[in-house]
Tab-separated table of C-alpha atoms and ligand atoms in Angstrom:
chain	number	residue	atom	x	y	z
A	163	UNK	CA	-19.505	-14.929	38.036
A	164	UNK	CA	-19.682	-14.951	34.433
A	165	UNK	CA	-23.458	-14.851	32.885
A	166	UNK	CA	-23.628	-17.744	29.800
A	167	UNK	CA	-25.805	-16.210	27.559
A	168	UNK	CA	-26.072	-19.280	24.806
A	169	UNK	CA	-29.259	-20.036	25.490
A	170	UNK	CA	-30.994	-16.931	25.271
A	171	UNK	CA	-30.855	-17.203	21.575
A	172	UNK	CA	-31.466	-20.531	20.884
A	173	UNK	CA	-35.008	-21.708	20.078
A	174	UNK	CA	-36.033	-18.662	19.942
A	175	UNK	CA	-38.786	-19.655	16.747
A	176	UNK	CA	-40.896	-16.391	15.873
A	177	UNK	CA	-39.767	-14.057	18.714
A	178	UNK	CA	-40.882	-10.649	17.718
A	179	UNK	CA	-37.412	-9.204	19.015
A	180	UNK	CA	-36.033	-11.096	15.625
A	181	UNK	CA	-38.695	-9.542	12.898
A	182	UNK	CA	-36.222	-7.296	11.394
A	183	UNK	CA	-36.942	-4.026	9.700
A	184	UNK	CA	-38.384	-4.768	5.902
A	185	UNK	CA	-36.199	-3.492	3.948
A	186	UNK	CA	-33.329	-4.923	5.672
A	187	UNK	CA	-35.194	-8.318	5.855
A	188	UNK	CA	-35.625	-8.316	1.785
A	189	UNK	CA	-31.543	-7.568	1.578
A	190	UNK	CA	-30.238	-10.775	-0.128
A	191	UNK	CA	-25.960	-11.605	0.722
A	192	UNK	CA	-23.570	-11.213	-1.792
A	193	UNK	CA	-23.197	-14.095	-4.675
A	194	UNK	CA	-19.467	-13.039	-4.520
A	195	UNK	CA	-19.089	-13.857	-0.965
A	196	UNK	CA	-20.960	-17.203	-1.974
A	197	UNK	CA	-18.717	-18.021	-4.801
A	198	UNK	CA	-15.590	-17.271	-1.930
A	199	UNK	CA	-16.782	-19.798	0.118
A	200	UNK	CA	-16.801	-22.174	-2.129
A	201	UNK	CA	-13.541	-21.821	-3.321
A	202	UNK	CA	-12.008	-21.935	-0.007
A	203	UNK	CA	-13.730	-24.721	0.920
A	204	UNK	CA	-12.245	-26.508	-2.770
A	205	UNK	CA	-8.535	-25.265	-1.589
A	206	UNK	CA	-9.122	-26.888	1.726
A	207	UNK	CA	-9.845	-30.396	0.180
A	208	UNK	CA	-6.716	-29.954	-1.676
A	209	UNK	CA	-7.678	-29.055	-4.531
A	210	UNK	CA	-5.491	-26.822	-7.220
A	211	UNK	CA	-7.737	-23.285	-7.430
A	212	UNK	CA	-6.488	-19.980	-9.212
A	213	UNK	CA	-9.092	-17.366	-7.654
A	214	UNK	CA	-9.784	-14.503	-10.033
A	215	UNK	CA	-13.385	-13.950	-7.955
A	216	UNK	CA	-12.960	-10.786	-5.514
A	217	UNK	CA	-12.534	-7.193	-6.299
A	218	UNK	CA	-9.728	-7.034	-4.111
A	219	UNK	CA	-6.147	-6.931	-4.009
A	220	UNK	CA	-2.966	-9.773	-2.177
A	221	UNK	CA	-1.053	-6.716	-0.231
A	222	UNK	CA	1.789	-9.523	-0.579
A	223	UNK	CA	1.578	-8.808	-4.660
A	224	UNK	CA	0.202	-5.419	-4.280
A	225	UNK	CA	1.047	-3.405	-1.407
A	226	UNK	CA	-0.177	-0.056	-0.725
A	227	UNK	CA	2.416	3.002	-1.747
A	228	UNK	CA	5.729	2.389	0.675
A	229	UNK	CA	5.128	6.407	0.771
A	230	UNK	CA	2.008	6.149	1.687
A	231	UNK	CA	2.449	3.979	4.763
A	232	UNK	CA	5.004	6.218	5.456
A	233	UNK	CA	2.771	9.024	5.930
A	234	UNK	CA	0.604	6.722	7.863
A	235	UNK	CA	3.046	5.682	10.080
A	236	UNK	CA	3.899	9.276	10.868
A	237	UNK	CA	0.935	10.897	11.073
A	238	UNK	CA	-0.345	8.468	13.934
A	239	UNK	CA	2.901	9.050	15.444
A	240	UNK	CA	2.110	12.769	15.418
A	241	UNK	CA	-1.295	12.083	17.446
A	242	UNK	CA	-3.397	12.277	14.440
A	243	UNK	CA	-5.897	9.317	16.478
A	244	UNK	CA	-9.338	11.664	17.783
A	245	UNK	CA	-11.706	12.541	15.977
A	246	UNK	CA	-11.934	14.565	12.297
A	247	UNK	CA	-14.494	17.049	10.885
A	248	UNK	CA	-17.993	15.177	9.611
A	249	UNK	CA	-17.159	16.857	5.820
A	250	UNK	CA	-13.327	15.616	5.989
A	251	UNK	CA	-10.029	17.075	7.337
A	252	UNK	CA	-9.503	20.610	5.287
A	253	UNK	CA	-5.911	19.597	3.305
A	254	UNK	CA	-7.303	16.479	2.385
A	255	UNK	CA	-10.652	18.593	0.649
A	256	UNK	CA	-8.844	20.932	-0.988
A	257	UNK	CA	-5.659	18.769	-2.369
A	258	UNK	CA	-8.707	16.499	-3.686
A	259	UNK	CA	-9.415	19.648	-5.408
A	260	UNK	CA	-6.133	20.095	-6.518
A	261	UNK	CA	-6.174	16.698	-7.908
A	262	UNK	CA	-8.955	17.068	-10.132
A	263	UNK	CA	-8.614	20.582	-11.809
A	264	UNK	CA	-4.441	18.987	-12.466
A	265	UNK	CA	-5.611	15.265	-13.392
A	266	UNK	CA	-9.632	15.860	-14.941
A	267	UNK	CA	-9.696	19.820	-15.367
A	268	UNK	CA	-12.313	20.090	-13.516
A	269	UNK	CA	-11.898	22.956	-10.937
A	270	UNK	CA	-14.682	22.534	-8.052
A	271	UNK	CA	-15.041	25.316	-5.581
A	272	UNK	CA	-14.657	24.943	-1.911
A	273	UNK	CA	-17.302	23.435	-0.124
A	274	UNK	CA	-17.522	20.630	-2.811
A	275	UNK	CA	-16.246	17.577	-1.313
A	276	UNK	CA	-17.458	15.062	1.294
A	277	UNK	CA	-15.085	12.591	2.712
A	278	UNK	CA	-15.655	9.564	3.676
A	279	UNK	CA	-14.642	5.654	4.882
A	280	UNK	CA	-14.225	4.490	1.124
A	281	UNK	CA	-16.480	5.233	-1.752
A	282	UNK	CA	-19.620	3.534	-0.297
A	283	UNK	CA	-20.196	5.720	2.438
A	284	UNK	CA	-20.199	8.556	-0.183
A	285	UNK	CA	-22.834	5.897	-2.414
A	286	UNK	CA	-24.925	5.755	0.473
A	287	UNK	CA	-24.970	9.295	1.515
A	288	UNK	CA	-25.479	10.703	-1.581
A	289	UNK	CA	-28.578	8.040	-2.320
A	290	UNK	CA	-30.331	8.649	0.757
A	291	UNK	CA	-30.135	12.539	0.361
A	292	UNK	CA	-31.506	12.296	-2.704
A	293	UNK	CA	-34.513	9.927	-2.534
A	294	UNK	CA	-37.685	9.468	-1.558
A	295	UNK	CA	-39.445	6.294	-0.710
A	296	UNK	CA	-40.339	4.890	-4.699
A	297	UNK	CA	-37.965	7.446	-6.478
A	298	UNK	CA	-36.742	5.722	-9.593
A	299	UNK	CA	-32.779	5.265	-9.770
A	300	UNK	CA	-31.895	4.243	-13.484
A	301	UNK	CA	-28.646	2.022	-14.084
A	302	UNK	CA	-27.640	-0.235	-16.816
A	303	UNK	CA	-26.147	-3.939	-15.801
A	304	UNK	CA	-23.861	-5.502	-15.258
A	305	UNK	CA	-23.273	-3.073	-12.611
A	306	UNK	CA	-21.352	-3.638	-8.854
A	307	UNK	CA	-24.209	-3.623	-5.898
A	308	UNK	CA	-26.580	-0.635	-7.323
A	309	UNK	CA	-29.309	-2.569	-6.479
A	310	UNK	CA	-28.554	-2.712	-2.545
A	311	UNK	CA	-28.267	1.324	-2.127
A	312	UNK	CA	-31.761	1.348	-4.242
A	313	UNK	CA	-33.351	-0.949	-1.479
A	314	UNK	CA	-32.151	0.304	1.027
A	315	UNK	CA	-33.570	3.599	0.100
A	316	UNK	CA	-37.166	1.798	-0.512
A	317	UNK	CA	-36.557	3.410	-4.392
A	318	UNK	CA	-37.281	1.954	-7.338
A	319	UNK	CA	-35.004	1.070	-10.000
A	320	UNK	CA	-34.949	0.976	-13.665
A	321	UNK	CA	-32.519	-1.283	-15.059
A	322	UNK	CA	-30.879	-0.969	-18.984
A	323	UNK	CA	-29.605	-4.164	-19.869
A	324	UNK	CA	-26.172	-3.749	-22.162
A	325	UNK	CA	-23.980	-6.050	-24.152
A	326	UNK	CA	-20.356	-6.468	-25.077
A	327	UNK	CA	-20.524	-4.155	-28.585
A	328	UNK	CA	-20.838	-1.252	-26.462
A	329	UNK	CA	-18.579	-2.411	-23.590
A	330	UNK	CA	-21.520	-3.411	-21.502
A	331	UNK	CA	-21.934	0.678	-21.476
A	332	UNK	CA	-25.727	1.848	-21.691
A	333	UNK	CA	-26.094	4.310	-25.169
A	334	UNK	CA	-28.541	7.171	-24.985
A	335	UNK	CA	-31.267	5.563	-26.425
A	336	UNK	CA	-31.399	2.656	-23.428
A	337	UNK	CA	-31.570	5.504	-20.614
A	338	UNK	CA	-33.757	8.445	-22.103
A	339	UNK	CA	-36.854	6.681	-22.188
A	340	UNK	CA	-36.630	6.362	-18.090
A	341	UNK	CA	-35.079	10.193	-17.683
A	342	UNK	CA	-38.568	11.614	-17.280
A	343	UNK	CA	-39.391	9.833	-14.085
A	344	UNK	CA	-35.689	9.409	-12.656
A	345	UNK	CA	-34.371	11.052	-10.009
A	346	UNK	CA	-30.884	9.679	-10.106
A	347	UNK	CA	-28.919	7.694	-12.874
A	348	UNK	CA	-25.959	5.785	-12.293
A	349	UNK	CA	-23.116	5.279	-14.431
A	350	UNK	CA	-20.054	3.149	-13.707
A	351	UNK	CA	-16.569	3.852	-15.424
A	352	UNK	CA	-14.050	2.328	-15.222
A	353	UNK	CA	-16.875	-0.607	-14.814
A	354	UNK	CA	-16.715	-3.238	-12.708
A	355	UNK	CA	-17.512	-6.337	-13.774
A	356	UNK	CA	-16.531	-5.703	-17.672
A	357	UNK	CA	-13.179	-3.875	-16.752
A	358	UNK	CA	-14.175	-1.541	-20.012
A	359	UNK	CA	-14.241	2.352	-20.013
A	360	UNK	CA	-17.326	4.461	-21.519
A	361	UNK	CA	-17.132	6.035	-24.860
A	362	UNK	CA	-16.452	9.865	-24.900
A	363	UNK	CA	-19.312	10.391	-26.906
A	364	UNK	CA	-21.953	7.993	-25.340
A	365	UNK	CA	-20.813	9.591	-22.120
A	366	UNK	CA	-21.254	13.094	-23.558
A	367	UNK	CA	-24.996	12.208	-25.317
A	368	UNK	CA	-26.038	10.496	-21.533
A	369	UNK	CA	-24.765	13.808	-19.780
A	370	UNK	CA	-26.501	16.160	-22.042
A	371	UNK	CA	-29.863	14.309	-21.710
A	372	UNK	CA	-29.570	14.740	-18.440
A	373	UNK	CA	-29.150	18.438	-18.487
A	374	UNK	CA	-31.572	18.347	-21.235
A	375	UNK	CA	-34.117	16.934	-18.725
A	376	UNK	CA	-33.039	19.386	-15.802
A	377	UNK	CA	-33.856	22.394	-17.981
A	378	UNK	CA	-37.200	21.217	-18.886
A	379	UNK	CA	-37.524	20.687	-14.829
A	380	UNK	CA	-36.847	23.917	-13.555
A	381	UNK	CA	-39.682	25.239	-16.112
A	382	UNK	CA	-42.059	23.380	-13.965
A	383	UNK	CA	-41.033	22.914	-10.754
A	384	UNK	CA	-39.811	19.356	-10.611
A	385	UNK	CA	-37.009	17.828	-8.253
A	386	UNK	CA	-34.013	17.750	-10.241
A	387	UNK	CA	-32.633	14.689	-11.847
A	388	UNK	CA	-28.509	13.418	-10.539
A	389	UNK	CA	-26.001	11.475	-12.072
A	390	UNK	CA	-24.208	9.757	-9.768
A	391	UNK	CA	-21.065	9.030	-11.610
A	392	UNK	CA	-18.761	6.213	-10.007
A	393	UNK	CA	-15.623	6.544	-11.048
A	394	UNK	CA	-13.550	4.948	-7.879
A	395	UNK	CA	-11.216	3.015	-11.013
A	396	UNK	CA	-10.324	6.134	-12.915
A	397	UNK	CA	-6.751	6.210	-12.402
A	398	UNK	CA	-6.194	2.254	-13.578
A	399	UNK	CA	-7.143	2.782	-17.057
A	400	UNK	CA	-5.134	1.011	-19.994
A	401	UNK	CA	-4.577	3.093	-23.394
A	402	UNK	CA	-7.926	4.571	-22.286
A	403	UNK	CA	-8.346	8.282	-21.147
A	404	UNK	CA	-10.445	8.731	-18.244
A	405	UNK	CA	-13.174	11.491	-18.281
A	406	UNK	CA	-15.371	13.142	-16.299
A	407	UNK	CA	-19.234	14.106	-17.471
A	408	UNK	CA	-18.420	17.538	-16.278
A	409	UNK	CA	-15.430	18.135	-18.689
A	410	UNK	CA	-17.804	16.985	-21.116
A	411	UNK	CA	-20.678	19.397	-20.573
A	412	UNK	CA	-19.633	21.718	-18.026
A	413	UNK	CA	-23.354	22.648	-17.529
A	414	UNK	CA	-23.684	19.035	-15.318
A	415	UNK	CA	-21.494	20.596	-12.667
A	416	UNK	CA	-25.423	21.175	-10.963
A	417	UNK	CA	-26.421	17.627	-11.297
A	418	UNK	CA	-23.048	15.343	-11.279
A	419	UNK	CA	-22.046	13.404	-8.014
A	420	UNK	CA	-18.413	12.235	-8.679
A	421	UNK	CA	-17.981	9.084	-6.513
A	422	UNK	CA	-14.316	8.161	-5.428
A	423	UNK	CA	-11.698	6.016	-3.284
A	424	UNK	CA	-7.632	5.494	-2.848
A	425	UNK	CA	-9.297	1.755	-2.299
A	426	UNK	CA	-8.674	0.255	-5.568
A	427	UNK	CA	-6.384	2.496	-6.995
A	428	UNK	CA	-3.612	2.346	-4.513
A	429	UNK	CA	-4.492	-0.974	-3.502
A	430	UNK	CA	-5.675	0.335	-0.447
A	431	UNK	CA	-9.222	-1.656	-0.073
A	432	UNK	CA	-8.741	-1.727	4.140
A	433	UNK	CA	-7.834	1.865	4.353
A	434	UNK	CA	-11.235	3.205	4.236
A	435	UNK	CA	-10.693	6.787	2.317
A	436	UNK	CA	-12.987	7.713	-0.344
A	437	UNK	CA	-14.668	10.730	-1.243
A	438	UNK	CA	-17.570	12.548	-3.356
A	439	UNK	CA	-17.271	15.441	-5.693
A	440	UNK	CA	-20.888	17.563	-5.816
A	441	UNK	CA	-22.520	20.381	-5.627
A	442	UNK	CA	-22.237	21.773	-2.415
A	443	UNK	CA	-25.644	22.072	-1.477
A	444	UNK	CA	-25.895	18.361	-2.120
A	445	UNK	CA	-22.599	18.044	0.001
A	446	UNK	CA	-24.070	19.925	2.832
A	447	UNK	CA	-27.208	17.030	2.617
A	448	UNK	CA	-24.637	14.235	2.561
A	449	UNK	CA	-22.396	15.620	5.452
A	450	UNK	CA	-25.151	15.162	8.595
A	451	UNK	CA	-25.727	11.514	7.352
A	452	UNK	CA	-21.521	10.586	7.183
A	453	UNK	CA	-21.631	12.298	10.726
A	454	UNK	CA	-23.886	10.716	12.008
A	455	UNK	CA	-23.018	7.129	10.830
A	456	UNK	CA	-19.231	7.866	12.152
A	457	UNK	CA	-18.760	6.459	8.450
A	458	UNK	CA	-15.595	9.329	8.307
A	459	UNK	CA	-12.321	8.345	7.001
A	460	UNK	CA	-9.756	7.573	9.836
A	461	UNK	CA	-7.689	11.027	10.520
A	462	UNK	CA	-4.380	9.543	9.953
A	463	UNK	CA	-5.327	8.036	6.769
A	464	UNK	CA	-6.912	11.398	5.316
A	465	UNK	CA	-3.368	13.097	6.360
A	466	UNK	CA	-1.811	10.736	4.446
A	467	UNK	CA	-3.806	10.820	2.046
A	468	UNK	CA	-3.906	14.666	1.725
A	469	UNK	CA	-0.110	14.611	1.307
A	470	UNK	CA	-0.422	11.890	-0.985
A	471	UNK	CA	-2.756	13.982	-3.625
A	472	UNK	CA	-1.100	17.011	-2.941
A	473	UNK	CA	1.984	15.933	-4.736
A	474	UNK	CA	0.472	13.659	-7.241
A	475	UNK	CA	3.503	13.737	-9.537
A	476	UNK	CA	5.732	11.656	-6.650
A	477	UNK	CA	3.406	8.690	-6.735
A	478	UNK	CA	3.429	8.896	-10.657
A	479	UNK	CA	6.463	5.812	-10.753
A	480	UNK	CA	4.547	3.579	-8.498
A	481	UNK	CA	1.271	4.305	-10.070
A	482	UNK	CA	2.684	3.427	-13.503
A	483	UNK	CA	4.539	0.117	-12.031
A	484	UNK	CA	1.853	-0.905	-10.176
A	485	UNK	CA	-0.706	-0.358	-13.554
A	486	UNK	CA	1.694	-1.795	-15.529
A	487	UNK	CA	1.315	-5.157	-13.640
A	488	UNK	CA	-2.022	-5.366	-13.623
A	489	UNK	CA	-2.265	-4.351	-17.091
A	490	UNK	CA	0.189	-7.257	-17.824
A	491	UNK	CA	-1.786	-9.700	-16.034
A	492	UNK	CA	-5.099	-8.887	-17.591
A	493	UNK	CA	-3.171	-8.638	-20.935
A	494	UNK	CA	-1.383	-12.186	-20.436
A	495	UNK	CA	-5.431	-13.852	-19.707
A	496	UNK	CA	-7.028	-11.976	-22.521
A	497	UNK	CA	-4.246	-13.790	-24.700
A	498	UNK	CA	-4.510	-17.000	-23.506
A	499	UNK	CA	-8.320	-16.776	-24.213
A	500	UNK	CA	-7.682	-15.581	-27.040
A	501	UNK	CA	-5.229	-18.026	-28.392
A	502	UNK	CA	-7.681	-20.661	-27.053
A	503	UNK	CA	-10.746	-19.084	-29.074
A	504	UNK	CA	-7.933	-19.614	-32.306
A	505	UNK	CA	-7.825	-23.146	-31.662
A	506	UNK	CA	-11.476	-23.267	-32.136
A	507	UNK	CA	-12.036	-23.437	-28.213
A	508	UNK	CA	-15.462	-21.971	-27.203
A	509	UNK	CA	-13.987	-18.548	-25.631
A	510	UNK	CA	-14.055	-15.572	-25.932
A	511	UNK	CA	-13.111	-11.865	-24.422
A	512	UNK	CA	-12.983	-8.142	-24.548
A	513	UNK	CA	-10.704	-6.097	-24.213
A	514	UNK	CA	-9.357	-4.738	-20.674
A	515	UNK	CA	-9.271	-0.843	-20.943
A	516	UNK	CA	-9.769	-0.599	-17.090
A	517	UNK	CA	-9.983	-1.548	-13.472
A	518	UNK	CA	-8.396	-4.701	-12.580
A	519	UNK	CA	-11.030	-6.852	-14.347
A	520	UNK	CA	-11.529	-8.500	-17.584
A	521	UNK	CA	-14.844	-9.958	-19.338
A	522	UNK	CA	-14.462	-13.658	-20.903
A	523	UNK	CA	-17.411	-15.343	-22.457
A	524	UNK	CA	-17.487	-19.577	-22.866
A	525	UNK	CA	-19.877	-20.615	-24.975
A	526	UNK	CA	-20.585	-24.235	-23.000
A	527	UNK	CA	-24.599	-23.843	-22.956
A	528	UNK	CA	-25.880	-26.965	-23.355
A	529	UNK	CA	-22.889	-28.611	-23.087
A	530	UNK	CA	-20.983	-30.927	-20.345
A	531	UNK	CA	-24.254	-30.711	-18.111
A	532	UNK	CA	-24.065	-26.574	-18.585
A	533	UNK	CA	-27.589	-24.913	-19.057
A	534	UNK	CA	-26.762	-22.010	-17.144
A	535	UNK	CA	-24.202	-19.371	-16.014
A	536	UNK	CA	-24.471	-20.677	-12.337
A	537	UNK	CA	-23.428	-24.171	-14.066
A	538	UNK	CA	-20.890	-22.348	-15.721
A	539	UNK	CA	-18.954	-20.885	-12.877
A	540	UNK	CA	-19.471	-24.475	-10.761
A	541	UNK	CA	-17.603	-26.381	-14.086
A	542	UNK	CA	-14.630	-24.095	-14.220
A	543	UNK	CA	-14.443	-24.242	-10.479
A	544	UNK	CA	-14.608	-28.205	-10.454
A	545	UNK	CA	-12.768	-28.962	-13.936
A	546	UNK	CA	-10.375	-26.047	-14.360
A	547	UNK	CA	-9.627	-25.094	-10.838
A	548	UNK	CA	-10.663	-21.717	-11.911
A	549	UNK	CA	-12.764	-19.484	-9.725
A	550	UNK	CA	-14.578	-16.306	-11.694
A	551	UNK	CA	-17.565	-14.323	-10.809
A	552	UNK	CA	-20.659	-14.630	-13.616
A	553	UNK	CA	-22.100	-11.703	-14.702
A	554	UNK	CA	-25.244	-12.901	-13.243
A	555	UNK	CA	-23.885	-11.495	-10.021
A	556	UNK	CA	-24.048	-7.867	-11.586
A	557	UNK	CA	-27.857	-8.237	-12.178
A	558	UNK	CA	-27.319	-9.476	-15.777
A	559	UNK	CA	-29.566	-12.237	-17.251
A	560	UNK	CA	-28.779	-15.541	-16.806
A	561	UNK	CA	-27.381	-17.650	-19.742
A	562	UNK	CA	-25.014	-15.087	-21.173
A	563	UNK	CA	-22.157	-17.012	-20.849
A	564	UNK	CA	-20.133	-13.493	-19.466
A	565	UNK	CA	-18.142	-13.653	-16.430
A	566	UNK	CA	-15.452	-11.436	-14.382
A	567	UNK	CA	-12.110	-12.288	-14.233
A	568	UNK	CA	-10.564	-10.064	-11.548
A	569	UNK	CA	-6.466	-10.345	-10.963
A	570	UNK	CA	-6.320	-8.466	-7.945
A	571	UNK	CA	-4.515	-11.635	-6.186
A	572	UNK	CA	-2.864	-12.817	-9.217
A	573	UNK	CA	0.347	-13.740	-10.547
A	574	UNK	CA	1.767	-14.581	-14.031
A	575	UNK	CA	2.237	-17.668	-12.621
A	576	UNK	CA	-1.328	-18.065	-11.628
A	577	UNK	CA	-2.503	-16.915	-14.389
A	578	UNK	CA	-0.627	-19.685	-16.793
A	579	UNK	CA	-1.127	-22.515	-14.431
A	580	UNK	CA	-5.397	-21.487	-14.946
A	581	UNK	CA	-5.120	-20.848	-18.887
A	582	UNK	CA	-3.314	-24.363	-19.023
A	583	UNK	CA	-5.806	-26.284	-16.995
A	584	UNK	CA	-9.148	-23.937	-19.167
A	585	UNK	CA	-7.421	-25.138	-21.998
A	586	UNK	CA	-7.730	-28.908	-20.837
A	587	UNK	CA	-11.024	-28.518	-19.379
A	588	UNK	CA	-12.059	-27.310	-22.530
A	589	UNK	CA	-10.388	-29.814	-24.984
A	590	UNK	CA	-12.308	-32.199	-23.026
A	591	UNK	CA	-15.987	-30.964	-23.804
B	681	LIG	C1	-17.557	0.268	-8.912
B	681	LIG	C2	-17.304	0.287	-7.449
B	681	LIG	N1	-17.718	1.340	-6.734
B	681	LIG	C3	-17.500	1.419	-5.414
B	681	LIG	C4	-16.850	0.414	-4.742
B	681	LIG	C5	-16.655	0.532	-3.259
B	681	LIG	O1	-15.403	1.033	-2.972
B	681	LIG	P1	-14.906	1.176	-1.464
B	681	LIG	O2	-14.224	-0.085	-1.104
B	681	LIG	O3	-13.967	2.349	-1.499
B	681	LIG	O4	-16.076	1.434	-0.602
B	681	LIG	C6	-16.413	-0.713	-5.442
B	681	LIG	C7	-15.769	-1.814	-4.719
B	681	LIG	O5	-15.681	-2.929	-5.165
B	681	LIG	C8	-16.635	-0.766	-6.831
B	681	LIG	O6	-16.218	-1.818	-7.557
């Protein structure tokens, strides 16, 4: 006999059972997965929608490395299915080393990397080895989901607000005033929303405060301040040179967590393989917690993977095909926009330098019904058949008129069919 267990949770009204833990209760859902909804929900009433909304990529337009798969295939063939070490299978550690003292020359020493199921894992760990209840975490917006790890580490946050003459980066002068009380500050780059890379030298001044601050520290005692430096985008920059804080100031080495993932680079968002690069007494704080969450990257994968990283120079050709077309793609929408804003249409953009993203701004407040960027997003949903993320989403202030264009899922083809139908939506306003 099979027990139906419906109606044990309906009407269930102010059970205790469902009071959940506070800071889990505050936790608000995603605006992204939101925005999703609603455009699938458009598409199913037949309506023409071009969805540049989720950090993510088509595997029919970009599919992970054919080698990669490959190694996959072959290492799950092999019986690479129980379980691997907490810290991360050893090849896969030390060719991450490899990778960085080759690609950033920066040359960690063994015992410096965590693995783990994708960058957040890493995020997490690394936040909740470092915190305390009310700790302040400093981090400028927009900025992708800070604000969750900061909650649900009971810390508080300080948050620099940026603006596109910078590359929605955060200068010097926005974070020092918080570095006395911070315990961790977190820097994005490659960013995601803007799709913009930081400046060399706003990147060195941030990194030497820091330092600055942890040398006035250890005179008196005080827990040292991080930088927790997310750099899961590195390898997709455009005319742009990727750099690391500790190339910069080699003295950060003590205080820099390096956060990183195969997930966006190779287009491999399911795979679940990311990693942190730290000192290795904060590794051996963030290697319990991974354990003990099972939040490990699957052992095939890291095999892969490890061969993968080992041999950089072999995935060179697809790396540069498979940047080249998302280079074009962000290059053929900043155009358009461009071209648009020519015409005296009220657009505008940056330029992309990174990522797979790409900041546009429409001027429409106050216009058509607009008088905010909520209002914004729902008129080029409902007018253009264009679906884009608002920068209000990355804990910017509302009314900005900045939004995210991501082209993960996009074609050229896509991309023309939404600049034609902006274009009309616009002419119309
Ligand atoms: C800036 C940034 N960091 C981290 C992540 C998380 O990466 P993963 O999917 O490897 O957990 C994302 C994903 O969107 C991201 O945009």
């Amino acid at each position: 006999m099979t027990i139906d267990l419906q109606p044990w949770f309906q009407n269930v009204g102010d059970l205790p059972a469902r009071t959940p833990n506070q800071i889990v209760g505050a936790m608000q859902g995603s605006d992204i997965l939101r925005i999703a909804s609603e455009i699938q929900q458009r598409q199913a009433e037949g309506h023409p929608v071009s969805n540049f909304t989720i950090g993510d990529f088509d595997p029919k337009i970009f599919p992970i490395p054919p080698q990669f798969m490959d190694a996959i295939e072959a290492a799950l063939r092999e019986g690479q299915t129980n379980y691997p070490p907490a810290i991360g299978i050893p090849e896969l550690r030390s060719a991450i080393r490899a990778f960085y003292k080759e690609r950033l020359g920066i040359d960690y020493p063994e015992g410096s990397v965590q693995v783990g199921a994708g960058a957040r894992p890493p995020i997490y760990a690394a936040f909740r080895s470092l915190l305390d209840p009310g700790d302040l975490v400093v981090y400028p917006v927009p900025t992708w989901n800070v604000r969750y790890y900061v909650q649900m580490n009971d810390a508080r946050e300080a948050v620099v607000q940026t603006g596109p003459e910078t590359g929605f980066m955060p200068t010097a002068e926005d974070i020092l005033p918080h570095l006395r009380e911070a315990r961790i500050v977190l820097l994005n780059s490659p960013l995601n929303p803007a799709g913009t890379v930081i400046a060399e030298d706003l990147l060195r001044e941030i990194t030497q405060a820091i330092v600055d601050e942890n040398n006035r520290r250890a005179k008196t005692g005080e827990r040292a301040l991080y930088l927790v430096f997310d750099q899961v985008y590195w390898q997709l920059t455009f005319g742009r040179e990727h750099v690391s804080p500790v190339k910069l100031v080699p003295e950060s080495a003590r205080y820099v967590i390096h956060i990183d993932a195969i997930s966006k680079c190779w287009a491999a968002t399911g795979l679940r393989v990311g990693w942190a690069v730290v000192p290795p007494w904060v590794r051996g704080r963030m290697q319990p917690l991974i354990g003990h969450m099972g939040a490990w990257a699957a052992r095939a994968e890291q095999k892969a993977t490890a061969q993968m990283l080992a041999k950089p120079a072999l995935l060179d050709p697809w790396m540069d095909d498979f940047k080249g077309r998302v280079e074009g793609l962000l290059t053929q929408f900043s155009s358009g926009l461009r071209s648009m804003r020519d015409e005296g249409l009220p657009v505008d953009c940056l330029d992309a330098e990174g990522a797979i993203y790409l900041s546009a701004r429409f001027d429409l407040m106050g216009r058509a019904g607009i008088h905010d960027d909520e209002g914004l997003r729902a008129f080029l949903l409902t007018e253009a058949g264009v679906g884009v993320v608002p920068f209000t989403a990355f804990g910017m202030p509302d009314g900005t008129g900045w939004l995210r264009v991501s082209v993960g899922t996009a074609t050229p083809d896509s991309v023309s069919a939404a600049l034609e139908r902006l274009r009309g939506a616009l002419k119309k306003v």
